[in-house]
JSON list of C-alpha atoms in Angstrom, two decimals:
[
{"chain": "A", "resi": 1, "resn": "MET", "atom": "CA", "xyz": [4.75, 12.31, -16.68]},
{"chain": "A", "resi": 2, "resn": "ARG", "atom": "CA", "xyz": [5.04, 12.05, -12.91]},
{"chain": "A", "resi": 3, "resn": "ALA", "atom": "CA", "xyz": [7.85, 10.05, -11.39]},
{"chain": "A", "resi": 4, "resn": "MET", "atom": "CA", "xyz": [6.95, 6.88, -9.53]},
{"chain": "A", "resi": 5, "resn": "ASN", "atom": "CA", "xyz": [7.61, 7.12, -5.79]},
{"chain": "A", "resi": 6, "resn": "ARG", "atom": "CA", "xyz": [9.22, 4.40, -3.70]},
{"chain": "A", "resi": 7, "resn": "TYR", "atom": "CA", "xyz": [5.88, 2.80, -2.81]},
{"chain": "A", "resi": 8, "resn": "GLY", "atom": "CA", "xyz": [4.90, 2.52, -6.47]},
{"chain": "A", "resi": 9, "resn": "THR", "atom": "CA", "xyz": [8.29, 1.01, -7.29]},
{"chain": "A", "resi": 10, "resn": "GLN", "atom": "CA", "xyz": [8.02, -1.42, -4.38]},
{"chain": "A", "resi": 11, "resn": "ALA", "atom": "CA", "xyz": [4.51, -2.46, -5.44]},
{"chain": "A", "resi": 12, "resn": "MET", "atom": "CA", "xyz": [5.52, -2.94, -9.06]},
{"chain": "A", "resi": 13, "resn": "ARG", "atom": "CA", "xyz": [8.44, -5.20, -8.13]},
{"chain": "A", "resi": 14, "resn": "HIS", "atom": "CA", "xyz": [6.41, -7.12, -5.58]},
{"chain": "A", "resi": 15, "resn": "TRP", "atom": "CA", "xyz": [3.48, -7.72, -7.95]},
{"chain": "A", "resi": 16, "resn": "GLN", "atom": "CA", "xyz": [5.78, -8.78, -10.80]},
{"chain": "A", "resi": 17, "resn": "GLN", "atom": "CA", "xyz": [7.39, -11.40, -8.54]},
{"chain": "A", "resi": 18, "resn": "THR", "atom": "CA", "xyz": [4.39, -12.50, -6.48]},
{"chain": "A", "resi": 19, "resn": "ASP", "atom": "CA", "xyz": [1.65, -12.71, -9.10]},
{"chain": "A", "resi": 20, "resn": "PRO", "atom": "CA", "xyz": [2.95, -12.23, -12.66]},
{"chain": "A", "resi": 21, "resn": "ALA", "atom": "CA", "xyz": [-0.42, -13.17, -14.16]},
{"chain": "A", "resi": 22, "resn": "ARG", "atom": "CA", "xyz": [-2.20, -10.38, -12.26]},
{"chain": "A", "resi": 23, "resn": "TYR", "atom": "CA", "xyz": [0.58, -7.95, -13.15]},
{"chain": "A", "resi": 24, "resn": "GLN", "atom": "CA", "xyz": [0.14, -8.78, -16.86]},
{"chain": "A", "resi": 25, "resn": "GLN", "atom": "CA", "xyz": [-3.56, -7.81, -16.64]},
{"chain": "A", "resi": 26, "resn": "ILE", "atom": "CA", "xyz": [-2.69, -4.19, -15.83]},
{"chain": "A", "resi": 27, "resn": "PRO", "atom": "CA", "xyz": [-3.09, -2.18, -19.05]},
{"chain": "A", "resi": 28, "resn": "ASN", "atom": "CA", "xyz": [-0.55, 0.55, -18.24]},
{"chain": "A", "resi": 29, "resn": "PRO", "atom": "CA", "xyz": [1.70, -0.57, -15.36]},
{"chain": "A", "resi": 30, "resn": "GLU", "atom": "CA", "xyz": [3.74, 2.65, -15.24]},
{"chain": "A", "resi": 31, "resn": "THR", "atom": "CA", "xyz": [0.65, 4.83, -14.74]},
{"chain": "A", "resi": 32, "resn": "PHE", "atom": "CA", "xyz": [-1.06, 2.30, -12.47]},
{"chain": "A", "resi": 33, "resn": "PHE", "atom": "CA", "xyz": [1.90, 1.99, -10.08]},
{"chain": "A", "resi": 34, "resn": "THR", "atom": "CA", "xyz": [2.63, 5.72, -10.14]},
{"chain": "A", "resi": 35, "resn": "GLU", "atom": "CA", "xyz": [-0.95, 6.37, -9.03]},
{"chain": "A", "resi": 36, "resn": "LEU", "atom": "CA", "xyz": [-0.91, 3.49, -6.53]},
{"chain": "A", "resi": 37, "resn": "GLY", "atom": "CA", "xyz": [2.31, 4.84, -5.00]},
{"chain": "A", "resi": 38, "resn": "GLU", "atom": "CA", "xyz": [0.77, 8.29, -4.60]},
{"chain": "A", "resi": 39, "resn": "GLN", "atom": "CA", "xyz": [-2.36, 6.82, -3.02]},
{"chain": "A", "resi": 40, "resn": "VAL", "atom": "CA", "xyz": [-0.25, 4.69, -0.65]},
{"chain": "A", "resi": 41, "resn": "GLU", "atom": "CA", "xyz": [1.80, 7.75, 0.40]},
{"chain": "A", "resi": 42, "resn": "SER", "atom": "CA", "xyz": [-1.36, 9.74, 1.05]},
{"chain": "A", "resi": 43, "resn": "GLU", "atom": "CA", "xyz": [-2.95, 6.93, 3.08]},
{"chain": "A", "resi": 44, "resn": "ILE", "atom": "CA", "xyz": [0.22, 6.44, 5.13]},
{"chain": "A", "resi": 45, "resn": "GLN", "atom": "CA", "xyz": [0.43, 10.15, 5.94]},
{"chain": "A", "resi": 46, "resn": "ALA", "atom": "CA", "xyz": [-3.23, 10.36, 6.94]},
{"chain": "A", "resi": 47, "resn": "LEU", "atom": "CA", "xyz": [-3.00, 7.28, 9.17]},
{"chain": "A", "resi": 48, "resn": "ALA", "atom": "CA", "xyz": [0.32, 8.39, 10.70]},
{"chain": "A", "resi": 49, "resn": "ASP", "atom": "CA", "xyz": [-1.21, 11.79, 11.57]},
{"chain": "A", "resi": 50, "resn": "ALA", "atom": "CA", "xyz": [-4.19, 10.08, 13.18]},
{"chain": "A", "resi": 51, "resn": "LEU", "atom": "CA", "xyz": [-2.02, 7.61, 15.11]},
{"chain": "A", "resi": 52, "resn": "ALA", "atom": "CA", "xyz": [0.38, 10.31, 16.33]},
{"chain": "A", "resi": 53, "resn": "GLY", "atom": "CA", "xyz": [-2.37, 12.55, 17.61]},
{"chain": "A", "resi": 54, "resn": "PRO", "atom": "CA", "xyz": [-1.76, 16.05, 18.95]},
{"chain": "A", "resi": 55, "resn": "ASP", "atom": "CA", "xyz": [1.35, 17.21, 20.78]},
{"chain": "A", "resi": 56, "resn": "ARG", "atom": "CA", "xyz": [1.32, 16.19, 24.40]},
{"chain": "A", "resi": 57, "resn": "PRO", "atom": "CA", "xyz": [1.78, 18.69, 27.24]},
{"chain": "A", "resi": 58, "resn": "GLY", "atom": "CA", "xyz": [5.33, 18.52, 28.56]},
{"chain": "A", "resi": 59, "resn": "GLU", "atom": "CA", "xyz": [6.51, 16.28, 25.72]},
{"chain": "A", "resi": 60, "resn": "THR", "atom": "CA", "xyz": [10.21, 16.68, 24.98]},
{"chain": "A", "resi": 61, "resn": "TYR", "atom": "CA", "xyz": [11.57, 17.03, 21.49]},
{"chain": "A", "resi": 62, "resn": "MET", "atom": "CA", "xyz": [12.93, 13.47, 21.53]},
{"chain": "A", "resi": 63, "resn": "GLU", "atom": "CA", "xyz": [9.63, 12.08, 22.84]},
{"chain": "A", "resi": 64, "resn": "LYS", "atom": "CA", "xyz": [7.80, 13.84, 20.02]},
{"chain": "A", "resi": 65, "resn": "VAL", "atom": "CA", "xyz": [10.24, 12.52, 17.42]},
{"chain": "A", "resi": 66, "resn": "GLY", "atom": "CA", "xyz": [9.78, 9.01, 18.82]},
{"chain": "A", "resi": 67, "resn": "ARG", "atom": "CA", "xyz": [5.98, 9.32, 18.81]},
{"chain": "A", "resi": 68, "resn": "LEU", "atom": "CA", "xyz": [5.91, 10.61, 15.23]},
{"chain": "A", "resi": 69, "resn": "ASN", "atom": "CA", "xyz": [8.37, 7.97, 14.01]},
{"chain": "A", "resi": 70, "resn": "MET", "atom": "CA", "xyz": [6.41, 5.17, 15.65]},
{"chain": "A", "resi": 71, "resn": "ALA", "atom": "CA", "xyz": [3.16, 6.45, 14.17]},
{"chain": "A", "resi": 72, "resn": "ARG", "atom": "CA", "xyz": [4.74, 6.58, 10.71]},
{"chain": "A", "resi": 73, "resn": "PHE", "atom": "CA", "xyz": [6.23, 3.10, 11.09]},
{"chain": "A", "resi": 74, "resn": "ASN", "atom": "CA", "xyz": [2.89, 1.60, 12.18]},
{"chain": "A", "resi": 75, "resn": "ALA", "atom": "CA", "xyz": [0.95, 3.41, 9.46]},
{"chain": "A", "resi": 76, "resn": "GLU", "atom": "CA", "xyz": [3.41, 2.34, 6.78]},
{"chain": "A", "resi": 77, "resn": "SER", "atom": "CA", "xyz": [3.28, -1.26, 7.96]},
{"chain": "A", "resi": 78, "resn": "ASP", "atom": "CA", "xyz": [-0.53, -1.35, 7.91]},
{"chain": "A", "resi": 79, "resn": "ILE", "atom": "CA", "xyz": [-0.98, 0.40, 4.57]},
{"chain": "A", "resi": 80, "resn": "LEU", "atom": "CA", "xyz": [1.73, -1.61, 2.80]},
{"chain": "A", "resi": 81, "resn": "ARG", "atom": "CA", "xyz": [0.07, -4.85, 3.89]},
{"chain": "A", "resi": 82, "resn": "GLU", "atom": "CA", "xyz": [-3.29, -3.55, 2.74]},
{"chain": "A", "resi": 83, "resn": "MET", "atom": "CA", "xyz": [-2.39, -1.94, -0.61]},
{"chain": "A", "resi": 84, "resn": "VAL", "atom": "CA", "xyz": [1.06, -3.04, -1.80]},
{"chain": "A", "resi": 85, "resn": "LEU", "atom": "CA", "xyz": [1.94, -6.50, -0.55]},
{"chain": "A", "resi": 86, "resn": "ILE", "atom": "CA", "xyz": [-0.53, -8.63, -2.45]},
{"chain": "A", "resi": 87, "resn": "PRO", "atom": "CA", "xyz": [-0.85, -12.27, -1.44]},
{"chain": "A", "resi": 88, "resn": "ASP", "atom": "CA", "xyz": [0.89, -15.06, -3.30]},
{"chain": "A", "resi": 89, "resn": "PRO", "atom": "CA", "xyz": [-1.85, -16.91, -5.20]},
{"chain": "A", "resi": 90, "resn": "ASP", "atom": "CA", "xyz": [-0.04, -20.20, -4.54]},
{"chain": "A", "resi": 91, "resn": "ASP", "atom": "CA", "xyz": [0.04, -19.74, -0.74]},
{"chain": "A", "resi": 92, "resn": "PRO", "atom": "CA", "xyz": [-2.32, -22.31, 0.85]},
{"chain": "A", "resi": 93, "resn": "GLU", "atom": "CA", "xyz": [-2.64, -20.15, 4.01]},
{"chain": "A", "resi": 94, "resn": "ILE", "atom": "CA", "xyz": [-4.53, -17.37, 2.22]},
{"chain": "A", "resi": 95, "resn": "ASP", "atom": "CA", "xyz": [-8.18, -16.95, 3.14]},
{"chain": "A", "resi": 96, "resn": "GLU", "atom": "CA", "xyz": [-9.98, -17.30, -0.17]},
{"chain": "A", "resi": 97, "resn": "ARG", "atom": "CA", "xyz": [-13.58, -16.79, 0.88]},
{"chain": "A", "resi": 98, "resn": "PRO", "atom": "CA", "xyz": [-15.05, -14.79, -2.00]},
{"chain": "A", "resi": 99, "resn": "GLU", "atom": "CA", "xyz": [-15.85, -11.45, -0.38]},
{"chain": "A", "resi": 100, "resn": "THR", "atom": "CA", "xyz": [-13.68, -11.44, 2.74]},
{"chain": "A", "resi": 101, "resn": "GLY", "atom": "CA", "xyz": [-10.27, -12.85, 1.85]},
{"chain": "A", "resi": 102, "resn": "LEU", "atom": "CA", "xyz": [-7.07, -10.86, 1.46]},
{"chain": "A", "resi": 103, "resn": "ALA", "atom": "CA", "xyz": [-6.96, -11.69, -2.26]},
{"chain": "A", "resi": 104, "resn": "ALA", "atom": "CA", "xyz": [-10.49, -10.31, -2.67]},
{"chain": "A", "resi": 105, "resn": "GLU", "atom": "CA", "xyz": [-9.46, -7.07, -0.94]},
{"chain": "A", "resi": 106, "resn": "SER", "atom": "CA", "xyz": [-6.49, -6.57, -3.22]},
{"chain": "A", "resi": 107, "resn": "ASP", "atom": "CA", "xyz": [-8.61, -7.44, -6.26]},
{"chain": "A", "resi": 108, "resn": "ARG", "atom": "CA", "xyz": [-11.09, -4.70, -5.30]},
{"chain": "A", "resi": 109, "resn": "ALA", "atom": "CA", "xyz": [-8.26, -2.19, -4.83]},
{"chain": "A", "resi": 110, "resn": "ILE", "atom": "CA", "xyz": [-6.80, -3.09, -8.22]},
{"chain": "A", "resi": 111, "resn": "GLN", "atom": "CA", "xyz": [-10.20, -2.80, -9.88]},
{"chain": "A", "resi": 112, "resn": "ARG", "atom": "CA", "xyz": [-10.80, 0.66, -8.35]},
{"chain": "A", "resi": 113, "resn": "LEU", "atom": "CA", "xyz": [-7.47, 1.93, -9.66]},
{"chain": "A", "resi": 114, "resn": "MET", "atom": "CA", "xyz": [-8.04, 0.41, -13.09]},
{"chain": "A", "resi": 115, "resn": "ASP", "atom": "CA", "xyz": [-11.54, 1.95, -13.25]},
{"chain": "A", "resi": 116, "resn": "GLU", "atom": "CA", "xyz": [-10.10, 5.36, -12.34]},
{"chain": "A", "resi": 117, "resn": "GLU", "atom": "CA", "xyz": [-7.47, 4.98, -15.08]},
{"chain": "A", "resi": 118, "resn": "ASN", "atom": "CA", "xyz": [-10.09, 4.38, -17.78]}
]
């Protein structure tokens, strides 16, 4: 069996604490969060590459390192909010419109992963 990466571990802990009822609905949490972590890593890398763009003419080594680090930081922040950090179901600030809210987005992501698992 594959080892769970840090994103899978982070998601598992977060979901257990934030929405235990949703976590309990996952048939095989170890597999689910291992796969979610791999998907998160892949999405972060793809977005970071896109945000960083190509090397710039005359760019110094330190400028390139800064550009790549900032792209990775921004990509990680965006993807974690989208795929890992599910909303607290008890938070009154959450937009709960059926097809547009943050909870609906995370529900669709969960369903896709569960469908792939079966």
